[in-house]
Amino acid sequence: EKGGHDYFMLKEIQEQPQGVADTLIGHFAHGKIVLDEQRLHDQELREVDKVFVVACGSSYHAGLLAKYAIEHWTRLPVEVELASEFRYRDPVLDRSTLVVAISQSGETADTLEAVRHAKEQKARVLAICNTNGAQIPRESDAVLYTRTGPEIGVASTKAFLAQITANFLVGLALAQARGTKYPDEVAREFAELESMPKRVAQVLESADRVREIARQFAHVPTVLFLGRHVGYPVALEGALKLKELAYMHAEGFAAGELKHGPIALIEDGLPVFVVMPSPKGRAVLHSKLLSNIREIQARGARTIVIAEEGDDTVRPFADHLIEIPSAPTLYQPLLSTVPLQIFAAEVAQARGYDVDKPRNLAKSVTVE
Ligand code: BG6
């Protein structure tokens, strides 16, 4: 059942190219993005003046990534919030608010209660869910299914990549309905998305190398993760995977915050992952990150750098370099997250832990 792998999660990590591809199937027809299972009409999408994304755990990190794409493509303000915090603080919602609830299981109580609160306030709710007919999609106005198959590993991997993909579809559908992107631009973005699975598969080819790096760090007390822009939620997700699976202290930071506090943590030998943006994207992002790596390396950190292949500028500062294929900035998380998942799983295995069933965690938490 585990497809010859030591644990389900490794199989699920390998299934990610398929999960991304399947989540896209049928969502582009006659030159337009189509959100099936949609009970939200174009007119309603046009009336949206604000978006909230609510979710928990890895789904929340997928939500953080949604913000970059939706704001960029639609010029709508997007707030991303932990579902467990959302309804207790009286968020400003009305019928022109779109609430996107992301949940792999579709049964998470915190997210379900956030959906109920949003509906009481007359907001429109769109669920992104991996489980047909679950409670959250049942109570939402519309649902967009991630089609990555059941996820067995308690820590989310393939659902996360599929959720990111679904978020892009929501962003493109909004941009299309609102006319903030021309039809040919939407078509081009979709084509780019369709080409991502083969790049995810390329990242998987370097799994053995990542596992080898992981074994070297299997017994350190702390690992830090740094990223900027879309690399920041990726850093948070990398840290979460390591906490969940390897019970290791791990923290993700926005690289720009380093100098405002976390740099005090840097000491000799501390492993720090750095998610480098594409050098072909905004040059300023890339150069800022480069100077962050320099700073931490000068203070003795052991740097593990995830960078686009051919980005030679990082080589002098990377104690370990993990190369990923080139991708547009917004889509890079579909690639850069994968080595972090493999790293966490391998560290957990090296420590003798059950990768599929980490202690104290449940696959879906149906109590608030
Ligand atoms: C946690 C799971 O309890 O819930 C995480 O252990 C998951 O893996 C989180 O990311 C949210 O779950 P869901 O099903 O709402 O996406």
GROMACS .gro file of C-alpha atoms and ligand atoms in nm:
model
  384
    1GLU     CA    1   0.000   0.000   0.000
    2LYS     CA    2   0.285   0.232   0.072
    3GLY     CA    3   0.398   0.176  -0.286
    4GLY     CA    4   0.729   0.030  -0.177
    5HIS     CA    5   0.810   0.328   0.044
    6ASP     CA    6   0.903   0.311   0.411
    7TYR     CA    7   0.603   0.519   0.505
    8PHE     CA    8   0.291   0.665   0.345
    9MET     CA    9   0.417   1.018   0.361
   10LEU     CA   10   0.704   0.940   0.126
   11LYS     CA   11   0.453   0.792  -0.120
   12GLU     CA   12   0.239   1.102  -0.082
   13ILE     CA   13   0.536   1.330  -0.139
   14GLN     CA   14   0.602   1.138  -0.461
   15GLU     CA   15   0.238   1.176  -0.566
   16GLN     CA   16   0.257   1.555  -0.563
   17PRO     CA   17   0.309   1.611  -0.936
   18GLN     CA   18  -0.006   1.406  -1.000
   19GLY     CA   19  -0.200   1.588  -0.729
   20VAL     CA   20  -0.120   1.927  -0.879
   21ALA     CA   21  -0.205   1.805  -1.231
   22ASP     CA   22  -0.533   1.645  -1.119
   23THR     CA   23  -0.638   1.957  -0.928
   24LEU     CA   24  -0.612   2.153  -1.253
   25ILE     CA   25  -0.809   1.910  -1.471
   26GLY     CA   26  -1.125   2.052  -1.618
   27HIS     CA   27  -1.067   2.400  -1.480
   28PHE     CA   28  -0.989   2.563  -1.810
   29ALA     CA   29  -1.239   2.537  -2.092
   30HIS     CA   30  -1.324   2.755  -2.391
   31GLY     CA   31  -1.050   2.998  -2.297
   32LYS     CA   32  -1.179   3.049  -1.941
   33ILE     CA   33  -1.109   2.937  -1.587
   34VAL     CA   34  -1.399   2.727  -1.461
   35LEU     CA   35  -1.448   2.659  -1.092
   36ASP     CA   36  -1.668   2.349  -1.096
   37GLU     CA   37  -1.906   2.271  -0.811
   38GLN     CA   38  -1.949   2.642  -0.813
   39ARG     CA   39  -2.257   2.797  -0.671
   40LEU     CA   40  -2.098   3.139  -0.689
   41HIS     CA   41  -2.173   3.324  -1.010
   42ASP     CA   42  -1.948   3.560  -1.198
   43GLN     CA   43  -2.169   3.847  -1.087
   44GLU     CA   44  -2.105   3.756  -0.722
   45LEU     CA   45  -1.732   3.729  -0.787
   46ARG     CA   46  -1.743   4.075  -0.943
   47GLU     CA   47  -1.909   4.215  -0.631
   48VAL     CA   48  -1.640   4.085  -0.396
   49ASP     CA   49  -1.449   4.373  -0.239
   50LYS     CA   50  -1.240   4.184   0.014
   51VAL     CA   51  -1.116   3.831   0.066
   52PHE     CA   52  -1.050   3.645   0.390
   53VAL     CA   53  -0.870   3.314   0.390
   54VAL     CA   54  -0.921   3.100   0.699
   55ALA     CA   55  -0.752   2.769   0.777
   56CYS     CA   56  -0.536   2.579   1.027
   57GLY     CA   57  -0.192   2.421   1.020
   58SER     CA   58  -0.046   2.357   0.675
   59SER     CA   59  -0.373   2.469   0.516
   60TYR     CA   60  -0.313   2.807   0.679
   61HIS     CA   61   0.031   2.826   0.520
   62ALA     CA   62  -0.129   2.751   0.182
   63GLY     CA   63  -0.365   3.039   0.265
   64LEU     CA   64  -0.075   3.274   0.331
   65LEU     CA   65   0.048   3.195  -0.019
   66ALA     CA   66  -0.297   3.266  -0.166
   67LYS     CA   67  -0.265   3.625  -0.052
   68TYR     CA   68   0.034   3.696  -0.278
   69ALA     CA   69  -0.137   3.562  -0.589
   70ILE     CA   70  -0.489   3.697  -0.531
   71GLU     CA   71  -0.375   4.048  -0.439
   72HIS     CA   72  -0.132   4.060  -0.728
   73TRP     CA   73  -0.382   3.940  -0.986
   74THR     CA   74  -0.701   4.104  -0.864
   75ARG     CA   75  -0.599   4.409  -0.658
   76LEU     CA   76  -0.845   4.291  -0.393
   77PRO     CA   77  -0.729   4.312  -0.033
   78VAL     CA   78  -0.676   3.965   0.113
   79GLU     CA   79  -0.647   3.885   0.482
   80VAL     CA   80  -0.531   3.544   0.594
   81GLU     CA   81  -0.624   3.429   0.939
   82LEU     CA   82  -0.595   3.125   1.161
   83ALA     CA   83  -0.945   2.982   1.172
   84SER     CA   84  -0.923   2.947   1.550
   85GLU     CA   85  -0.872   3.322   1.590
   86PHE     CA   86  -1.110   3.446   1.326
   87ARG     CA   87  -1.452   3.441   1.486
   88TYR     CA   88  -1.340   3.555   1.828
   89ARG     CA   89  -1.229   3.896   1.717
   90ASP     CA   90  -1.534   4.028   1.537
   91PRO     CA   91  -1.392   4.044   1.184
   92VAL     CA   92  -1.551   4.292   0.945
   93LEU     CA   93  -1.759   4.085   0.705
   94ASP     CA   94  -2.056   4.149   0.481
   95ARG     CA   95  -2.216   4.013   0.166
   96SER     CA   96  -1.937   4.144  -0.054
   97THR     CA   97  -1.671   3.959   0.145
   98LEU     CA   98  -1.546   3.631   0.004
   99VAL     CA   99  -1.424   3.389   0.270
  100VAL     CA  100  -1.204   3.109   0.139
  101ALA     CA  101  -1.192   2.820   0.387
  102ILE     CA  102  -0.909   2.577   0.321
  103SER     CA  103  -0.926   2.232   0.478
  104GLN     CA  104  -0.784   1.903   0.357
  105SER     CA  105  -1.024   1.697   0.567
  106GLY     CA  106  -1.316   1.938   0.549
  107GLU     CA  107  -1.395   1.846   0.910
  108THR     CA  108  -1.163   2.069   1.114
  109ALA     CA  109  -1.378   2.222   1.387
  110ASP     CA  110  -1.194   2.554   1.401
  111THR     CA  111  -1.235   2.606   1.028
  112LEU     CA  112  -1.596   2.488   1.031
  113GLU     CA  113  -1.682   2.738   1.306
  114ALA     CA  114  -1.510   3.013   1.109
  115VAL     CA  115  -1.726   2.920   0.808
  116ARG     CA  116  -2.041   2.931   1.021
  117HIS     CA  117  -1.946   3.269   1.160
  118ALA     CA  118  -1.880   3.405   0.810
  119LYS     CA  119  -2.217   3.277   0.689
  120GLU     CA  120  -2.398   3.435   0.981
  121GLN     CA  121  -2.242   3.764   0.876
  122LYS     CA  122  -2.372   3.706   0.520
  123ALA     CA  123  -2.028   3.662   0.365
  124ARG     CA  124  -1.993   3.424   0.069
  125VAL     CA  125  -1.792   3.116   0.153
  126LEU     CA  126  -1.583   2.910  -0.087
  127ALA     CA  127  -1.431   2.591   0.052
  128ILE     CA  128  -1.110   2.436  -0.079
  129CYS     CA  129  -1.127   2.077   0.031
  130ASN     CA  130  -0.977   1.736  -0.042
  131THR     CA  131  -1.265   1.525   0.088
  132ASN     CA  132  -1.585   1.488  -0.109
  133GLY     CA  133  -1.898   1.580   0.078
  134ALA     CA  134  -1.725   1.677   0.404
  135GLN     CA  135  -1.893   1.915   0.646
  136ILE     CA  136  -1.707   2.233   0.548
  137PRO     CA  137  -1.794   2.210   0.177
  138ARG     CA  138  -2.150   2.112   0.269
  139GLU     CA  139  -2.195   2.433   0.466
  140SER     CA  140  -2.016   2.656   0.214
  141ASP     CA  141  -2.167   2.836  -0.085
  142ALA     CA  142  -1.921   2.677  -0.323
  143VAL     CA  143  -1.642   2.424  -0.320
  144LEU     CA  144  -1.328   2.370  -0.518
  145TYR     CA  145  -1.191   2.021  -0.463
  146THR     CA  146  -0.822   1.948  -0.448
  147ARG     CA  147  -0.798   1.614  -0.624
  148THR     CA  148  -0.494   1.457  -0.473
  149GLY     CA  149  -0.659   1.145  -0.329
  150PRO     CA  150  -0.687   1.056   0.039
  151GLU     CA  151  -0.396   1.175   0.249
  152ILE     CA  152  -0.291   0.917   0.510
  153GLY     CA  153   0.017   1.081   0.661
  154VAL     CA  154  -0.098   1.298   0.950
  155ALA     CA  155   0.135   1.581   0.848
  156SER     CA  156   0.008   1.730   0.526
  157THR     CA  157   0.222   1.715   0.212
  158LYS     CA  158   0.041   1.645  -0.115
  159ALA     CA  159  -0.272   1.823   0.006
  160PHE     CA  160  -0.061   2.134   0.068
  161LEU     CA  161   0.064   2.151  -0.291
  162ALA     CA  162  -0.286   2.083  -0.422
  163GLN     CA  163  -0.426   2.361  -0.199
  164ILE     CA  164  -0.172   2.608  -0.335
  165THR     CA  165  -0.280   2.507  -0.685
  166ALA     CA  166  -0.649   2.551  -0.601
  167ASN     CA  167  -0.575   2.895  -0.455
  168PHE     CA  168  -0.426   2.997  -0.788
  169LEU     CA  169  -0.745   2.886  -0.962
  170VAL     CA  170  -0.950   3.101  -0.724
  171GLY     CA  171  -0.720   3.398  -0.789
  172LEU     CA  172  -0.741   3.354  -1.164
  173ALA     CA  173  -1.120   3.309  -1.155
  174LEU     CA  174  -1.152   3.633  -0.957
  175ALA     CA  175  -0.915   3.818  -1.192
  176GLN     CA  176  -1.110   3.690  -1.491
  177ALA     CA  177  -1.451   3.784  -1.349
  178ARG     CA  178  -1.330   4.126  -1.243
  179GLY     CA  179  -1.134   4.193  -1.562
  180THR     CA  180  -0.808   4.267  -1.383
  181LYS     CA  181  -0.638   4.021  -1.617
  182TYR     CA  182  -0.695   3.986  -1.990
  183PRO     CA  183  -0.817   3.647  -2.111
  184ASP     CA  184  -0.484   3.574  -2.279
  185GLU     CA  185  -0.300   3.650  -1.954
  186VAL     CA  186  -0.527   3.413  -1.763
  187ALA     CA  187  -0.468   3.147  -2.028
  188ARG     CA  188  -0.093   3.198  -2.001
  189GLU     CA  189  -0.098   3.164  -1.621
  190PHE     CA  190  -0.301   2.845  -1.651
  191ALA     CA  191  -0.055   2.702  -1.904
  192GLU     CA  192   0.230   2.786  -1.668
  193LEU     CA  193   0.047   2.608  -1.385
  194GLU     CA  194  -0.006   2.306  -1.606
  195SER     CA  195   0.369   2.288  -1.660
  196MET     CA  196   0.444   2.283  -1.287
  197PRO     CA  197   0.390   1.908  -1.222
  198LYS     CA  198   0.688   1.814  -1.435
  199ARG     CA  199   0.901   2.061  -1.243
  200VAL     CA  200   0.779   1.917  -0.912
  201ALA     CA  201   0.884   1.576  -1.046
  202GLN     CA  202   1.229   1.717  -1.123
  203VAL     CA  203   1.263   1.834  -0.761
  204LEU     CA  204   1.176   1.482  -0.649
  205GLU     CA  205   1.472   1.351  -0.846
  206SER     CA  206   1.702   1.515  -0.592
  207ALA     CA  207   1.527   1.346  -0.297
  208ASP     CA  208   1.826   1.125  -0.216
  209ARG     CA  209   2.053   1.421  -0.187
  210VAL     CA  210   1.809   1.595   0.050
  211ARG     CA  211   1.784   1.279   0.258
  212GLU     CA  212   2.160   1.266   0.283
  213ILE     CA  213   2.170   1.628   0.407
  214ALA     CA  214   1.890   1.549   0.652
  215ARG     CA  215   2.087   1.262   0.806
  216GLN     CA  216   2.373   1.501   0.881
  217PHE     CA  217   2.140   1.724   1.079
  218ALA     CA  218   1.924   1.455   1.237
  219HIS     CA  219   2.040   1.520   1.591
  220VAL     CA  220   2.072   1.897   1.614
  221PRO     CA  221   1.846   2.072   1.867
  222THR     CA  222   1.718   2.354   1.643
  223VAL     CA  223   1.673   2.436   1.276
  224LEU     CA  224   1.572   2.778   1.144
  225PHE     CA  225   1.407   2.859   0.813
  226LEU     CA  226   1.427   3.192   0.634
  227GLY     CA  227   1.235   3.321   0.336
  228ARG     CA  228   1.102   3.641   0.189
  229HIS     CA  229   0.782   3.711  -0.004
  230VAL     CA  230   0.634   3.369  -0.101
  231GLY     CA  231   0.943   3.208   0.050
  232TYR     CA  232   0.824   3.319   0.393
  233PRO     CA  233   0.517   3.090   0.414
  234VAL     CA  234   0.739   2.816   0.271
  235ALA     CA  235   0.981   2.874   0.561
  236LEU     CA  236   0.689   2.849   0.807
  237GLU     CA  237   0.575   2.525   0.646
  238GLY     CA  238   0.928   2.380   0.653
  239ALA     CA  239   0.949   2.456   1.025
  240LEU     CA  240   0.603   2.311   1.091
  241LYS     CA  241   0.692   1.984   0.915
  242LEU     CA  242   1.003   1.948   1.128
  243LYS     CA  243   0.811   2.014   1.450
  244GLU     CA  244   0.532   1.774   1.356
  245LEU     CA  245   0.746   1.487   1.235
  246ALA     CA  246   1.081   1.516   1.410
  247TYR     CA  247   0.966   1.686   1.735
  248MET     CA  248   1.248   1.929   1.679
  249HIS     CA  249   1.254   2.294   1.767
  250ALA     CA  250   1.215   2.476   1.437
  251GLU     CA  251   1.112   2.827   1.346
  252GLY     CA  252   1.040   3.002   1.023
  253PHE     CA  253   1.115   3.371   0.985
  254ALA     CA  254   1.063   3.639   0.728
  255ALA     CA  255   1.424   3.702   0.630
  256GLY     CA  256   1.379   4.077   0.665
  257GLU     CA  257   1.291   4.030   1.032
  258LEU     CA  258   1.626   3.868   1.103
  259LYS     CA  259   1.789   4.192   1.209
  260HIS     CA  260   1.492   4.280   1.430
  261GLY     CA  261   1.544   3.988   1.664
  262PRO     CA  262   1.604   3.636   1.536
  263ILE     CA  263   1.965   3.708   1.439
  264ALA     CA  264   2.038   3.688   1.812
  265LEU     CA  265   1.970   3.315   1.784
  266ILE     CA  266   2.241   3.257   1.526
  267GLU     CA  267   2.541   3.078   1.670
  268ASP     CA  268   2.819   2.856   1.555
  269GLY     CA  269   2.694   2.543   1.380
  270LEU     CA  270   2.322   2.633   1.381
  271PRO     CA  271   2.158   2.496   1.064
  272VAL     CA  272   1.955   2.756   0.876
  273PHE     CA  273   1.751   2.685   0.565
  274VAL     CA  274   1.723   2.974   0.324
  275VAL     CA  275   1.464   2.977   0.046
  276MET     CA  276   1.611   3.191  -0.232
  277PRO     CA  277   1.376   3.365  -0.472
  278SER     CA  278   1.431   3.327  -0.844
  279PRO     CA  279   1.712   3.553  -0.971
  280LYS     CA  280   1.488   3.617  -1.273
  281GLY     CA  281   1.215   3.760  -1.051
  282ARG     CA  282   1.249   4.087  -0.865
  283ALA     CA  283   1.622   4.151  -0.833
  284VAL     CA  284   1.579   4.337  -0.506
  285LEU     CA  285   1.429   4.031  -0.334
  286HIS     CA  286   1.716   3.816  -0.448
  287SER     CA  287   1.988   4.055  -0.341
  288LYS     CA  288   1.829   4.111   0.002
  289LEU     CA  289   1.824   3.739   0.067
  290LEU     CA  290   2.180   3.707  -0.048
  291SER     CA  291   2.291   3.960   0.209
  292ASN     CA  292   2.087   3.775   0.476
  293ILE     CA  293   2.275   3.453   0.400
  294ARG     CA  294   2.603   3.641   0.422
  295GLU     CA  295   2.507   3.780   0.762
  296ILE     CA  296   2.416   3.447   0.912
  297GLN     CA  297   2.711   3.266   0.762
  298ALA     CA  298   2.946   3.527   0.905
  299ARG     CA  299   2.799   3.440   1.247
  300GLY     CA  300   2.875   3.072   1.205
  301ALA     CA  301   2.541   2.932   1.081
  302ARG     CA  302   2.550   2.626   0.855
  303THR     CA  303   2.345   2.731   0.558
  304ILE     CA  304   2.124   2.498   0.359
  305VAL     CA  305   2.014   2.696   0.057
  306ILE     CA  306   1.727   2.615  -0.177
  307ALA     CA  307   1.793   2.805  -0.498
  308GLU     CA  308   1.705   2.802  -0.862
  309GLU     CA  309   1.941   2.593  -1.075
  310GLY     CA  310   2.206   2.808  -1.237
  311ASP     CA  311   2.186   3.070  -0.960
  312ASP     CA  312   2.561   3.071  -0.903
  313THR     CA  313   2.557   3.382  -0.686
  314VAL     CA  314   2.451   3.174  -0.384
  315ARG     CA  315   2.722   2.910  -0.413
  316PRO     CA  316   2.985   3.084  -0.197
  317PHE     CA  317   2.733   3.119   0.087
  318ALA     CA  318   2.572   2.776   0.074
  319ASP     CA  319   2.722   2.503   0.289
  320HIS     CA  320   2.462   2.281   0.126
  321LEU     CA  321   2.287   2.372  -0.195
  322ILE     CA  322   1.957   2.221  -0.308
  323GLU     CA  323   1.871   2.322  -0.661
  324ILE     CA  324   1.518   2.351  -0.795
  325PRO     CA  325   1.399   2.426  -1.149
  326SER     CA  326   1.323   2.778  -1.254
  327ALA     CA  327   0.964   2.900  -1.203
  328PRO     CA  328   0.779   3.231  -1.187
  329THR     CA  329   0.804   3.378  -0.836
  330LEU     CA  330   0.444   3.303  -0.736
  331TYR     CA  331   0.473   2.937  -0.837
  332GLN     CA  332   0.809   2.867  -0.675
  333PRO     CA  333   0.653   2.741  -0.347
  334LEU     CA  334   0.523   2.437  -0.538
  335LEU     CA  335   0.890   2.347  -0.580
  336SER     CA  336   1.072   2.489  -0.279
  337THR     CA  337   0.841   2.322  -0.024
  338VAL     CA  338   0.921   1.972  -0.148
  339PRO     CA  339   1.282   1.944  -0.020
  340LEU     CA  340   1.163   2.071   0.319
  341GLN     CA  341   0.903   1.792   0.340
  342ILE     CA  342   1.164   1.531   0.250
  343PHE     CA  343   1.409   1.679   0.499
  344ALA     CA  344   1.160   1.662   0.787
  345ALA     CA  345   1.050   1.309   0.706
  346GLU     CA  346   1.407   1.185   0.682
  347VAL     CA  347   1.511   1.350   1.008
  348ALA     CA  348   1.210   1.187   1.177
  349GLN     CA  349   1.303   0.850   1.036
  350ALA     CA  350   1.666   0.886   1.139
  351ARG     CA  351   1.544   0.962   1.490
  352GLY     CA  352   1.332   0.648   1.486
  353TYR     CA  353   0.990   0.816   1.487
  354ASP     CA  354   0.670   0.710   1.316
  355VAL     CA  355   0.656   0.945   1.018
  356ASP     CA  356   0.293   0.871   0.937
  357LYS     CA  357   0.162   0.903   1.290
  358PRO     CA  358   0.347   1.168   1.487
  359ARG     CA  359   0.281   1.173   1.858
  360ASN     CA  360  -0.003   1.390   1.994
  361LEU     CA  361  -0.137   1.482   1.649
  362ALA     CA  362  -0.456   1.380   1.474
  363LYS     CA  363  -0.523   1.392   1.102
  364SER     CA  364  -0.836   1.588   1.154
  365VAL     CA  365  -0.925   1.770   1.471
  366THR     CA  366  -1.298   1.783   1.519
  367VAL     CA  367  -1.299   1.972   1.847
  368GLU     CA  368  -1.225   2.342   1.883
  369BG6     C1  369  -0.401   1.936   1.192
  369BG6     C2  370  -0.331   1.833   1.106
  369BG6     O1  371  -0.460   1.881   1.303
  369BG6     O2  372  -0.495   2.005   1.111
  369BG6     C3  373  -0.251   1.913   1.003
  369BG6     O3  374  -0.245   1.752   1.185
  369BG6     C4  375  -0.344   1.998   0.920
  369BG6     O4  376  -0.177   1.827   0.918
  369BG6     C5  377  -0.438   2.082   1.006
  369BG6     O5  378  -0.270   2.084   0.838
  369BG6     C6  379  -0.555   2.136   0.926
  369BG6     O6  380  -0.633   2.030   0.877
  369BG6     P1  381  -0.733   2.044   0.757
  369BG6     O7  382  -0.792   1.906   0.736
  369BG6     O8  383  -0.838   2.142   0.801
  369BG6     O9  384  -0.657   2.092   0.639
   0.00000   0.00000   0.00000
